[in-house]
């Protein structure tokens, strides 16, 4: 334990008045419990206090240190003793604290570089009665300063988001980058449930945080898709996230204080990777479909082969409607004498509506499909281009009615119609349909549908040519 030399200076640091032996014990306990080494000198430079941390660093016990005059002859080299003593004692007559660095000698003869903070201890009359000196090893102090500097840099200048999550899974500290990513102010996010900041992905994030609190940091970063709730709209983002468990260094056993969550927005890179992978897959499908279609004796069967290969990963249902000339009686339609060329479509092939399977050739009877005016397939033929249609955000029953009214399977909510053209002629339309479990068709899907339509149209055109050649004259 620490020791003190009974003197006037000692009285200033811890008075030995009657009935206050408990106060001396308390002072000794406080000194010994400090993380920093501490010693004190009276006005003559004699050591009056020496705590356990000072003993740990230098090896000298309190009994060996208290009562010595300065550090000369035991804690510093003789050549440095005068300079060290002068620098220490100068703190008694200087305002505030004095910070110095010098090498001290350990009991076993080694040397350790320490950083000291010294300040005067004043008596009742306000005059210097001694001084105290707190010191620590320089490398430990530098480590502490680096940790503090790192924390400040992370929360001010980091190019990635840093959020400290408390044990209740609520943000406790948010850096500037994370605040911008969340679309909210740094102070506004503090203490709020994550569900108020994220519209989607909250469950996955909270599960990861709970795991880190219980098990520790994962071995590798995790990529999480979240939807950020902002004032204007909701944005879907991919964040590459790393997690570290925070534990108190002051507790005897590790007590989780929360989780450090570091993340970086990799949305554009992930979308690029996904688009590249999708393009590779679709290119391979087109290649495989071409090789399989080349082995078909019937060109019409080759058309269904192209359709089946295109369906994988692209849509849930597909239809091929063949354009046939309309009778003259139906050729003149429209208002105010305008002549509109009537379009009739006959179902040529379709995927099974009930269970998955290969496309089936139909339409042997040549009966036209009962499409209402303005149907997306009819618009596609009239425009000789691509037409997209969606049921919209409606109840399931309304969506089913929307699909059935257009002669499509009842689970279809997204449609893409691509025209079939070959040798400058419109041969029909191919329709791809998606259910509610898929996203709507985007512009990137249009190019793929057009590629498939070109191959189907070529196969149908060849089928017509073969049929005409085989027809009796």
Tab-separated table of C-alpha atoms in Angstrom:
chain	number	residue	atom	x	y	z
A	1	UNK	CA	0.000	0.000	0.000
A	2	UNK	CA	1.046	3.605	-0.277
A	3	UNK	CA	2.925	5.245	2.567
A	4	UNK	CA	3.348	8.822	3.707
A	5	UNK	CA	5.851	10.616	5.852
A	6	UNK	CA	4.234	12.550	8.743
A	7	UNK	CA	5.092	16.185	8.143
A	8	UNK	CA	3.459	19.494	7.520
A	9	UNK	CA	3.276	18.747	3.841
A	10	UNK	CA	1.627	15.431	4.535
A	11	UNK	CA	-0.962	17.224	6.588
A	12	UNK	CA	-1.849	19.345	3.566
A	13	UNK	CA	-2.386	16.216	1.453
A	14	UNK	CA	-4.191	14.246	4.134
A	15	UNK	CA	-4.517	15.738	7.650
A	16	UNK	CA	-3.837	13.466	10.600
A	17	UNK	CA	-6.333	15.037	12.973
A	18	UNK	CA	-7.849	13.161	15.914
A	19	UNK	CA	-10.549	10.729	14.872
A	20	UNK	CA	-9.605	10.969	11.191
A	21	UNK	CA	-7.517	7.854	10.762
A	22	UNK	CA	-10.279	6.683	8.450
A	23	UNK	CA	-9.516	9.713	6.264
A	24	UNK	CA	-5.896	8.618	5.921
A	25	UNK	CA	-7.051	5.125	4.985
A	26	UNK	CA	-9.404	6.577	2.399
A	27	UNK	CA	-6.606	8.703	0.933
A	28	UNK	CA	-4.339	5.669	0.730
A	29	UNK	CA	-7.078	3.641	-0.943
A	30	UNK	CA	-7.750	6.417	-3.467
A	31	UNK	CA	-4.074	6.786	-4.314
A	32	UNK	CA	-3.569	3.046	-4.707
A	33	UNK	CA	-6.667	2.722	-6.897
A	34	UNK	CA	-5.480	5.268	-9.452
A	35	UNK	CA	-4.604	4.108	-12.953
A	36	UNK	CA	-1.723	6.599	-13.066
A	37	UNK	CA	1.417	6.464	-10.978
A	38	UNK	CA	1.493	9.226	-8.382
A	39	UNK	CA	4.091	10.551	-5.982
A	40	UNK	CA	4.177	13.711	-3.909
A	41	UNK	CA	6.988	15.897	-2.559
A	42	UNK	CA	7.073	18.415	0.263
A	43	UNK	CA	8.541	21.877	-0.179
A	44	UNK	CA	12.057	20.482	0.402
A	45	UNK	CA	11.681	17.893	-2.363
A	46	UNK	CA	11.263	14.898	-0.052
A	47	UNK	CA	8.937	12.108	-1.250
A	48	UNK	CA	5.812	11.971	0.925
A	49	UNK	CA	3.473	9.682	-1.111
A	50	UNK	CA	4.028	6.762	-3.463
A	51	UNK	CA	1.157	4.661	-4.836
A	52	UNK	CA	0.946	1.097	-6.193
A	53	UNK	CA	1.056	2.114	-9.861
A	54	UNK	CA	4.345	3.950	-9.244
A	55	UNK	CA	5.610	0.764	-7.609
A	56	UNK	CA	4.481	-1.314	-10.581
A	57	UNK	CA	6.241	0.901	-13.120
A	58	UNK	CA	9.550	1.440	-11.287
A	59	UNK	CA	9.669	-1.514	-8.899
A	60	UNK	CA	10.380	0.629	-5.832
A	61	UNK	CA	7.976	0.026	-2.946
A	62	UNK	CA	6.365	2.822	-0.955
A	63	UNK	CA	8.533	1.959	2.047
A	64	UNK	CA	11.646	2.321	-0.119
A	65	UNK	CA	10.527	5.557	-1.795
A	66	UNK	CA	8.905	7.665	0.928
A	67	UNK	CA	11.411	9.802	2.789
A	68	UNK	CA	13.984	10.009	0.003
A	69	UNK	CA	15.091	13.417	-1.198
A	70	UNK	CA	14.090	13.677	-4.837
A	71	UNK	CA	14.936	10.929	-7.320
A	72	UNK	CA	18.720	11.351	-7.087
A	73	UNK	CA	20.690	8.210	-6.490
A	74	UNK	CA	17.836	5.744	-6.914
A	75	UNK	CA	15.137	6.649	-9.499
A	76	UNK	CA	17.272	8.663	-11.953
A	77	UNK	CA	20.853	8.526	-13.140
A	78	UNK	CA	23.249	10.763	-11.258
A	79	UNK	CA	24.005	12.733	-14.413
A	80	UNK	CA	20.292	13.544	-14.865
A	81	UNK	CA	19.365	14.021	-11.204
A	82	UNK	CA	19.938	17.769	-10.974
A	83	UNK	CA	18.029	18.563	-14.162
A	84	UNK	CA	15.125	16.282	-13.261
A	85	UNK	CA	14.884	17.706	-9.745
A	86	UNK	CA	14.881	21.268	-11.043
A	87	UNK	CA	12.178	20.575	-13.602
A	88	UNK	CA	10.002	18.853	-11.018
A	89	UNK	CA	10.363	21.497	-8.318
A	90	UNK	CA	9.698	24.302	-10.792
A	91	UNK	CA	6.052	23.231	-10.786
A	92	UNK	CA	5.645	24.656	-7.258
A	93	UNK	CA	6.088	28.176	-8.547
A	94	UNK	CA	4.415	27.815	-11.965
A	95	UNK	CA	0.720	28.290	-12.670
A	96	UNK	CA	-1.278	25.212	-13.635
A	97	UNK	CA	0.288	21.886	-14.514
A	98	UNK	CA	3.711	21.277	-15.966
A	99	UNK	CA	4.241	18.399	-18.425
A	100	UNK	CA	7.699	16.853	-18.830
A	101	UNK	CA	9.231	13.709	-20.230
A	102	UNK	CA	12.353	12.070	-18.819
A	103	UNK	CA	13.841	8.660	-18.160
A	104	UNK	CA	13.547	7.084	-14.713
A	105	UNK	CA	15.537	4.141	-13.378
A	106	UNK	CA	13.730	0.999	-12.232
A	107	UNK	CA	14.748	-0.993	-9.179
A	108	UNK	CA	16.340	-3.703	-11.318
A	109	UNK	CA	18.493	-1.137	-13.138
A	110	UNK	CA	16.402	-0.701	-16.244
A	111	UNK	CA	15.240	2.606	-17.672
A	112	UNK	CA	11.720	3.662	-18.585
A	113	UNK	CA	10.634	6.839	-20.362
A	114	UNK	CA	7.742	8.504	-18.534
A	115	UNK	CA	5.546	11.533	-19.099
A	116	UNK	CA	4.838	13.528	-15.944
A	117	UNK	CA	2.232	16.076	-14.967
A	118	UNK	CA	3.242	18.135	-11.935
A	119	UNK	CA	1.372	20.812	-10.011
A	120	UNK	CA	1.849	22.678	-6.750
A	121	UNK	CA	0.060	21.777	-3.514
A	122	UNK	CA	-0.740	24.907	-1.566
A	123	UNK	CA	-1.134	25.328	2.187
A	124	UNK	CA	-3.838	27.249	4.081
A	125	UNK	CA	-1.945	30.468	3.521
A	126	UNK	CA	-1.895	29.939	-0.213
A	127	UNK	CA	1.838	29.380	-0.349
A	128	UNK	CA	3.306	26.300	-2.059
A	129	UNK	CA	3.649	23.481	0.476
A	130	UNK	CA	4.796	20.811	-1.950
A	131	UNK	CA	3.805	19.295	-5.231
A	132	UNK	CA	2.325	16.153	-6.666
A	133	UNK	CA	3.602	14.346	-9.728
A	134	UNK	CA	1.481	11.926	-11.761
A	135	UNK	CA	3.349	9.925	-14.354
A	136	UNK	CA	2.831	7.058	-16.797
A	137	UNK	CA	4.923	5.243	-19.333
A	138	UNK	CA	5.181	7.249	-22.526
A	139	UNK	CA	4.111	4.375	-24.777
A	140	UNK	CA	0.963	3.883	-22.675
A	141	UNK	CA	0.201	7.580	-22.895
A	142	UNK	CA	0.825	7.566	-26.627
A	143	UNK	CA	-1.482	4.551	-27.018
A	144	UNK	CA	-4.183	6.410	-25.138
A	145	UNK	CA	-3.717	9.541	-27.236
A	146	UNK	CA	-3.809	7.461	-30.407
A	147	UNK	CA	-7.042	5.815	-29.295
A	148	UNK	CA	-8.596	9.192	-28.575
A	149	UNK	CA	-7.325	10.617	-31.859
A	150	UNK	CA	-8.658	7.599	-33.749
A	151	UNK	CA	-12.078	7.978	-32.152
A	152	UNK	CA	-12.220	11.667	-32.994
A	153	UNK	CA	-11.103	11.041	-36.576
A	154	UNK	CA	-13.678	8.288	-37.072
A	155	UNK	CA	-16.475	10.508	-35.874
A	156	UNK	CA	-15.409	13.563	-37.831
A	157	UNK	CA	-13.438	12.770	-40.969
A	158	UNK	CA	-14.065	9.088	-41.775
A	159	UNK	CA	-15.115	8.258	-45.340
A	160	UNK	CA	-17.471	5.532	-44.073
A	161	UNK	CA	-20.330	5.463	-41.629
A	162	UNK	CA	-19.573	4.859	-37.954
A	163	UNK	CA	-22.383	4.335	-35.456
A	164	UNK	CA	-22.099	3.316	-31.817
A	165	UNK	CA	-25.117	1.209	-30.884
A	166	UNK	CA	-25.966	0.862	-27.199
A	167	UNK	CA	-27.098	-2.363	-25.522
A	168	UNK	CA	-30.733	-1.458	-26.314
A	169	UNK	CA	-29.878	-1.416	-30.049
A	170	UNK	CA	-30.276	2.351	-30.376
A	171	UNK	CA	-27.712	4.765	-31.845
A	172	UNK	CA	-25.609	6.438	-29.153
A	173	UNK	CA	-23.084	8.233	-31.390
A	174	UNK	CA	-23.340	8.844	-35.144
A	175	UNK	CA	-20.606	10.310	-37.316
A	176	UNK	CA	-21.205	12.786	-40.125
A	177	UNK	CA	-20.948	10.215	-42.920
A	178	UNK	CA	-23.478	7.885	-41.284
A	179	UNK	CA	-25.873	10.769	-40.671
A	180	UNK	CA	-25.810	11.641	-44.379
A	181	UNK	CA	-26.361	7.993	-45.322
A	182	UNK	CA	-29.341	7.792	-42.979
A	183	UNK	CA	-30.694	11.096	-44.257
A	184	UNK	CA	-30.955	12.578	-40.776
A	185	UNK	CA	-29.033	14.891	-38.462
A	186	UNK	CA	-26.353	13.506	-36.143
A	187	UNK	CA	-28.252	14.420	-32.994
A	188	UNK	CA	-31.676	13.534	-34.404
A	189	UNK	CA	-30.697	9.869	-34.762
A	190	UNK	CA	-29.551	9.432	-31.164
A	191	UNK	CA	-31.689	7.182	-29.005
A	192	UNK	CA	-34.213	6.409	-31.742
A	193	UNK	CA	-35.195	2.821	-32.648
A	194	UNK	CA	-33.587	1.623	-35.856
A	195	UNK	CA	-37.075	0.952	-37.230
A	196	UNK	CA	-37.657	4.713	-37.373
A	197	UNK	CA	-34.573	5.189	-39.542
A	198	UNK	CA	-34.879	2.162	-41.854
A	199	UNK	CA	-38.032	1.047	-43.660
A	200	UNK	CA	-36.638	-2.380	-44.597
A	201	UNK	CA	-33.699	-4.453	-43.425
A	202	UNK	CA	-34.194	-3.611	-39.745
A	203	UNK	CA	-34.693	-7.234	-38.698
A	204	UNK	CA	-31.450	-8.381	-40.335
A	205	UNK	CA	-29.481	-5.484	-38.829
A	206	UNK	CA	-30.862	-5.970	-35.327
A	207	UNK	CA	-30.185	-9.705	-35.550
A	208	UNK	CA	-26.561	-8.972	-36.471
A	209	UNK	CA	-26.184	-6.498	-33.588
A	210	UNK	CA	-27.688	-8.958	-31.123
A	211	UNK	CA	-25.302	-11.658	-32.326
A	212	UNK	CA	-22.304	-9.369	-31.878
A	213	UNK	CA	-23.389	-8.447	-28.331
A	214	UNK	CA	-23.684	-12.128	-27.446
A	215	UNK	CA	-20.927	-13.770	-29.468
A	216	UNK	CA	-18.504	-11.037	-30.528
A	217	UNK	CA	-17.443	-9.639	-33.868
A	218	UNK	CA	-18.069	-11.712	-37.012
A	219	UNK	CA	-14.985	-12.873	-38.941
A	220	UNK	CA	-15.810	-10.914	-42.104
A	221	UNK	CA	-17.906	-7.926	-43.209
A	222	UNK	CA	-21.544	-8.524	-44.098
A	223	UNK	CA	-23.436	-6.967	-47.001
A	224	UNK	CA	-26.933	-5.860	-46.063
A	225	UNK	CA	-29.671	-4.420	-48.241
A	226	UNK	CA	-31.684	-1.789	-46.416
A	227	UNK	CA	-34.272	0.793	-47.339
A	228	UNK	CA	-33.563	4.185	-45.831
A	229	UNK	CA	-36.582	6.241	-44.836
A	230	UNK	CA	-36.007	9.882	-45.788
A	231	UNK	CA	-38.312	12.890	-45.852
A	232	UNK	CA	-38.690	12.796	-49.625
A	233	UNK	CA	-38.818	9.064	-50.367
A	234	UNK	CA	-37.375	5.669	-49.559
A	235	UNK	CA	-34.018	4.617	-51.004
A	236	UNK	CA	-32.771	1.046	-51.245
A	237	UNK	CA	-29.092	0.787	-50.437
A	238	UNK	CA	-26.499	-1.949	-49.923
A	239	UNK	CA	-24.160	-1.371	-46.984
A	240	UNK	CA	-21.031	-3.443	-46.429
A	241	UNK	CA	-20.966	-3.586	-42.645
A	242	UNK	CA	-18.406	-4.525	-40.029
A	243	UNK	CA	-19.193	-4.945	-36.330
A	244	UNK	CA	-17.109	-4.898	-33.153
A	245	UNK	CA	-18.299	-5.489	-29.623
A	246	UNK	CA	-17.484	-2.701	-27.175
A	247	UNK	CA	-16.596	-3.713	-23.616
A	248	UNK	CA	-15.669	-1.557	-20.656
A	249	UNK	CA	-11.931	-1.615	-19.824
A	250	UNK	CA	-12.754	-0.659	-16.231
A	251	UNK	CA	-14.845	-3.711	-15.376
A	252	UNK	CA	-13.305	-6.857	-13.915
A	253	UNK	CA	-15.304	-8.940	-16.400
A	254	UNK	CA	-16.066	-7.806	-19.957
A	255	UNK	CA	-19.376	-5.973	-19.841
A	256	UNK	CA	-20.808	-5.154	-23.289
A	257	UNK	CA	-21.325	-1.440	-23.681
A	258	UNK	CA	-22.750	-1.818	-27.167
A	259	UNK	CA	-21.605	-2.408	-30.720
A	260	UNK	CA	-19.434	-0.372	-33.032
A	261	UNK	CA	-21.029	-0.515	-36.486
A	262	UNK	CA	-18.942	0.594	-39.467
A	263	UNK	CA	-20.472	0.551	-42.916
A	264	UNK	CA	-19.762	1.682	-46.462
A	265	UNK	CA	-22.287	2.202	-49.245
A	266	UNK	CA	-21.553	-0.298	-52.031
A	267	UNK	CA	-24.906	-0.028	-53.806
A	268	UNK	CA	-23.541	0.988	-57.180
A	269	UNK	CA	-20.867	-1.711	-57.131
A	270	UNK	CA	-23.365	-4.414	-56.128
A	271	UNK	CA	-25.838	-3.295	-58.752
A	272	UNK	CA	-23.058	-3.400	-61.329
A	273	UNK	CA	-22.132	-6.924	-60.238
A	274	UNK	CA	-25.754	-8.036	-60.372
A	275	UNK	CA	-26.292	-6.520	-63.805
A	276	UNK	CA	-23.113	-8.156	-65.123
A	277	UNK	CA	-24.121	-11.536	-63.707
A	278	UNK	CA	-27.606	-11.183	-65.161
A	279	UNK	CA	-26.203	-10.237	-68.551
A	280	UNK	CA	-23.883	-13.264	-68.529
A	281	UNK	CA	-26.760	-15.559	-67.604
A	282	UNK	CA	-29.061	-14.180	-70.282
A	283	UNK	CA	-26.334	-14.359	-72.928
A	284	UNK	CA	-25.723	-17.989	-72.015
A	285	UNK	CA	-29.455	-18.681	-72.221
A	286	UNK	CA	-29.636	-17.182	-75.703
A	287	UNK	CA	-26.636	-19.264	-76.771
A	288	UNK	CA	-28.080	-22.472	-75.349
A	289	UNK	CA	-31.473	-21.732	-76.882
A	290	UNK	CA	-29.925	-21.212	-80.328
A	291	UNK	CA	-28.083	-24.545	-80.142
A	292	UNK	CA	-31.194	-26.388	-78.956
A	293	UNK	CA	-33.396	-24.742	-81.589
A	294	UNK	CA	-30.962	-25.725	-84.323
A	295	UNK	CA	-31.751	-29.391	-83.608
A	296	UNK	CA	-35.527	-28.933	-84.071
A	297	UNK	CA	-36.944	-30.212	-87.349
A	298	UNK	CA	-40.080	-28.113	-86.959
A	299	UNK	CA	-39.339	-24.348	-86.926
A	300	UNK	CA	-42.479	-23.771	-84.827
A	301	UNK	CA	-41.052	-26.064	-82.189
A	302	UNK	CA	-37.817	-24.054	-82.350
A	303	UNK	CA	-39.857	-20.954	-81.474
A	304	UNK	CA	-41.139	-22.600	-78.288
A	305	UNK	CA	-37.584	-23.676	-77.437
A	306	UNK	CA	-36.478	-20.038	-77.527
A	307	UNK	CA	-39.460	-19.154	-75.356
A	308	UNK	CA	-38.679	-21.810	-72.731
A	309	UNK	CA	-35.037	-20.825	-72.418
A	310	UNK	CA	-35.974	-17.142	-72.128
A	311	UNK	CA	-38.454	-17.860	-69.346
A	312	UNK	CA	-35.819	-19.085	-66.854
A	313	UNK	CA	-35.202	-16.349	-64.310
A	314	UNK	CA	-37.026	-13.808	-66.451
A	315	UNK	CA	-40.776	-14.372	-66.156
A	316	UNK	CA	-43.402	-16.765	-64.795
A	317	UNK	CA	-45.530	-17.143	-67.908
A	318	UNK	CA	-45.098	-16.500	-71.618
A	319	UNK	CA	-47.437	-16.395	-74.621
A	320	UNK	CA	-46.916	-16.258	-78.365
A	321	UNK	CA	-49.758	-14.757	-80.374
A	322	UNK	CA	-49.631	-14.923	-84.146
A	323	UNK	CA	-51.008	-12.050	-86.239
A	324	UNK	CA	-53.454	-13.067	-88.967
A	325	UNK	CA	-55.191	-10.881	-91.545
A	326	UNK	CA	-58.597	-9.595	-90.543
A	327	UNK	CA	-61.666	-10.173	-92.771
A	328	UNK	CA	-62.675	-7.270	-94.984
A	329	UNK	CA	-65.846	-6.834	-92.977
A	330	UNK	CA	-63.713	-5.933	-89.972
A	331	UNK	CA	-61.122	-3.916	-91.843
A	332	UNK	CA	-62.925	-0.585	-91.600
A	333	UNK	CA	-63.306	0.509	-88.008
A	334	UNK	CA	-62.936	3.790	-86.250
A	335	UNK	CA	-64.787	7.024	-85.926
A	336	UNK	CA	-65.433	9.774	-88.423
A	337	UNK	CA	-64.655	7.594	-91.424
A	338	UNK	CA	-61.102	6.877	-90.419
A	339	UNK	CA	-59.975	3.428	-91.582
A	340	UNK	CA	-58.103	1.407	-89.023
A	341	UNK	CA	-56.446	-1.806	-89.965
A	342	UNK	CA	-57.945	-4.459	-87.692
A	343	UNK	CA	-55.499	-6.793	-85.994
A	344	UNK	CA	-56.403	-10.342	-85.020
A	345	UNK	CA	-54.145	-12.444	-82.841
A	346	UNK	CA	-54.271	-16.225	-82.635
A	347	UNK	CA	-52.679	-18.031	-79.685
A	348	UNK	CA	-49.786	-20.069	-81.054
A	349	UNK	CA	-47.975	-21.209	-77.881
A	350	UNK	CA	-48.246	-20.737	-74.134
A	351	UNK	CA	-46.643	-21.998	-70.983
A	352	UNK	CA	-48.877	-24.126	-68.736
A	353	UNK	CA	-50.923	-21.896	-66.437
A	354	UNK	CA	-51.165	-24.369	-63.560
A	355	UNK	CA	-47.766	-26.014	-63.117
A	356	UNK	CA	-44.339	-25.282	-64.613
A	357	UNK	CA	-43.454	-27.074	-67.819
A	358	UNK	CA	-42.441	-26.589	-71.440
A	359	UNK	CA	-44.454	-24.334	-73.727
A	360	UNK	CA	-47.226	-26.015	-75.654
A	361	UNK	CA	-48.217	-25.333	-79.249
A	362	UNK	CA	-51.876	-24.356	-79.469
A	363	UNK	CA	-54.124	-22.512	-81.859
A	364	UNK	CA	-54.679	-25.320	-84.342
A	365	UNK	CA	-58.275	-24.160	-84.733
A	366	UNK	CA	-57.145	-20.651	-85.658
A	367	UNK	CA	-59.603	-18.962	-83.321
A	368	UNK	CA	-58.614	-15.395	-82.405
A	369	UNK	CA	-57.892	-14.458	-78.808
A	370	UNK	CA	-60.631	-12.296	-77.303
A	371	UNK	CA	-58.525	-9.232	-76.642
A	372	UNK	CA	-60.392	-6.022	-75.863
A	373	UNK	CA	-59.467	-2.835	-77.768
A	374	UNK	CA	-56.426	-1.189	-76.193
A	375	UNK	CA	-55.009	-4.500	-74.995
A	376	UNK	CA	-51.188	-4.285	-74.519
A	377	UNK	CA	-50.641	-7.042	-77.107
A	378	UNK	CA	-52.711	-5.176	-79.684
A	379	UNK	CA	-50.874	-1.925	-78.890
A	380	UNK	CA	-47.580	-3.764	-79.331
A	381	UNK	CA	-48.534	-4.932	-82.817
A	382	UNK	CA	-49.889	-1.536	-83.835
A	383	UNK	CA	-46.785	0.301	-82.613
A	384	UNK	CA	-44.342	-2.414	-83.707
A	385	UNK	CA	-42.522	-1.924	-80.417
A	386	UNK	CA	-42.439	-2.954	-76.771
A	387	UNK	CA	-45.336	-2.300	-74.388
A	388	UNK	CA	-45.205	-2.722	-70.598
A	389	UNK	CA	-48.236	-2.983	-68.324
A	390	UNK	CA	-48.772	-3.368	-64.571
A	391	UNK	CA	-51.732	-4.047	-62.314
A	392	UNK	CA	-50.421	-1.450	-59.882
A	393	UNK	CA	-50.712	-1.405	-56.107
A	394	UNK	CA	-54.152	-2.949	-55.778
A	395	UNK	CA	-55.612	-5.765	-53.637
A	396	UNK	CA	-54.987	-9.321	-54.770
A	397	UNK	CA	-58.553	-9.808	-56.006
A	398	UNK	CA	-58.405	-6.621	-58.098
A	399	UNK	CA	-55.076	-7.739	-59.571
A	400	UNK	CA	-56.566	-11.099	-60.483
A	401	UNK	CA	-59.504	-9.428	-62.188
A	402	UNK	CA	-57.068	-7.182	-64.070
A	403	UNK	CA	-55.148	-10.213	-65.382
A	404	UNK	CA	-58.195	-12.305	-66.307
A	405	UNK	CA	-59.765	-9.373	-68.155
A	406	UNK	CA	-56.706	-9.382	-70.431
A	407	UNK	CA	-56.858	-13.144	-71.020
A	408	UNK	CA	-53.760	-13.775	-68.902
A	409	UNK	CA	-53.198	-16.180	-65.987
A	410	UNK	CA	-54.783	-14.896	-62.788
A	411	UNK	CA	-51.501	-14.464	-60.887
A	412	UNK	CA	-49.971	-12.095	-63.463
A	413	UNK	CA	-49.382	-8.517	-62.287
A	414	UNK	CA	-46.553	-7.376	-64.601
A	415	UNK	CA	-46.522	-7.758	-68.397
A	416	UNK	CA	-44.102	-7.041	-71.232
A	417	UNK	CA	-45.158	-7.417	-74.857
A	418	UNK	CA	-42.526	-7.507	-77.624
A	419	UNK	CA	-43.409	-7.461	-81.316
A	420	UNK	CA	-42.360	-10.342	-83.589
A	421	UNK	CA	-40.932	-8.951	-86.816
A	422	UNK	CA	-39.038	-10.635	-89.630
A	423	UNK	CA	-38.219	-9.463	-93.159
A	424	UNK	CA	-40.046	-6.215	-92.531
A	425	UNK	CA	-43.310	-7.893	-91.526
A	426	UNK	CA	-45.093	-8.079	-88.192
A	427	UNK	CA	-45.738	-11.735	-87.407
A	428	UNK	CA	-47.240	-11.370	-83.947
A	429	UNK	CA	-46.337	-10.638	-80.362
A	430	UNK	CA	-44.659	-12.466	-77.487
A	431	UNK	CA	-45.893	-11.633	-73.978
A	432	UNK	CA	-43.907	-12.234	-70.797
A	433	UNK	CA	-45.791	-12.203	-67.485
A	434	UNK	CA	-44.573	-11.950	-63.892
A	435	UNK	CA	-46.397	-12.651	-60.654
A	436	UNK	CA	-46.507	-10.538	-57.498
A	437	UNK	CA	-43.352	-12.196	-56.168
A	438	UNK	CA	-41.236	-10.525	-58.862
A	439	UNK	CA	-40.389	-6.924	-59.619
A	440	UNK	CA	-41.869	-5.081	-62.548
A	441	UNK	CA	-40.166	-5.184	-65.939
A	442	UNK	CA	-37.468	-2.540	-66.317
A	443	UNK	CA	-35.746	-1.051	-69.342
A	444	UNK	CA	-32.919	-3.580	-69.061
A	445	UNK	CA	-35.529	-6.341	-69.470
A	446	UNK	CA	-36.817	-4.756	-72.663
A	447	UNK	CA	-33.590	-5.368	-74.597
A	448	UNK	CA	-33.562	-9.024	-73.589
A	449	UNK	CA	-37.211	-9.488	-74.572
A	450	UNK	CA	-36.482	-7.926	-77.968
A	451	UNK	CA	-33.552	-10.306	-78.519
A	452	UNK	CA	-35.784	-13.273	-77.762
A	453	UNK	CA	-38.545	-11.857	-79.984
A	454	UNK	CA	-36.147	-11.590	-82.941
A	455	UNK	CA	-35.243	-15.281	-82.627
A	456	UNK	CA	-38.859	-16.386	-82.243
A	457	UNK	CA	-39.895	-14.281	-85.227
A	458	UNK	CA	-37.162	-15.814	-87.382
A	459	UNK	CA	-38.300	-19.297	-86.408
A	460	UNK	CA	-41.946	-18.490	-87.201
A	461	UNK	CA	-40.986	-16.917	-90.520
A	462	UNK	CA	-39.056	-20.057	-91.399
A	463	UNK	CA	-42.054	-22.173	-90.411
A	464	UNK	CA	-44.228	-20.182	-92.842
A	465	UNK	CA	-41.683	-20.592	-95.627
A	466	UNK	CA	-41.480	-24.345	-95.077
A	467	UNK	CA	-45.269	-24.645	-94.972
A	468	UNK	CA	-45.658	-22.727	-98.226
A	469	UNK	CA	-43.008	-24.861	-99.913
A	470	UNK	CA	-44.684	-28.082	-98.801
A	471	UNK	CA	-48.194	-26.953	-99.750
A	472	UNK	CA	-49.585	-28.659	-102.938
A	473	UNK	CA	-49.847	-26.441	-105.967
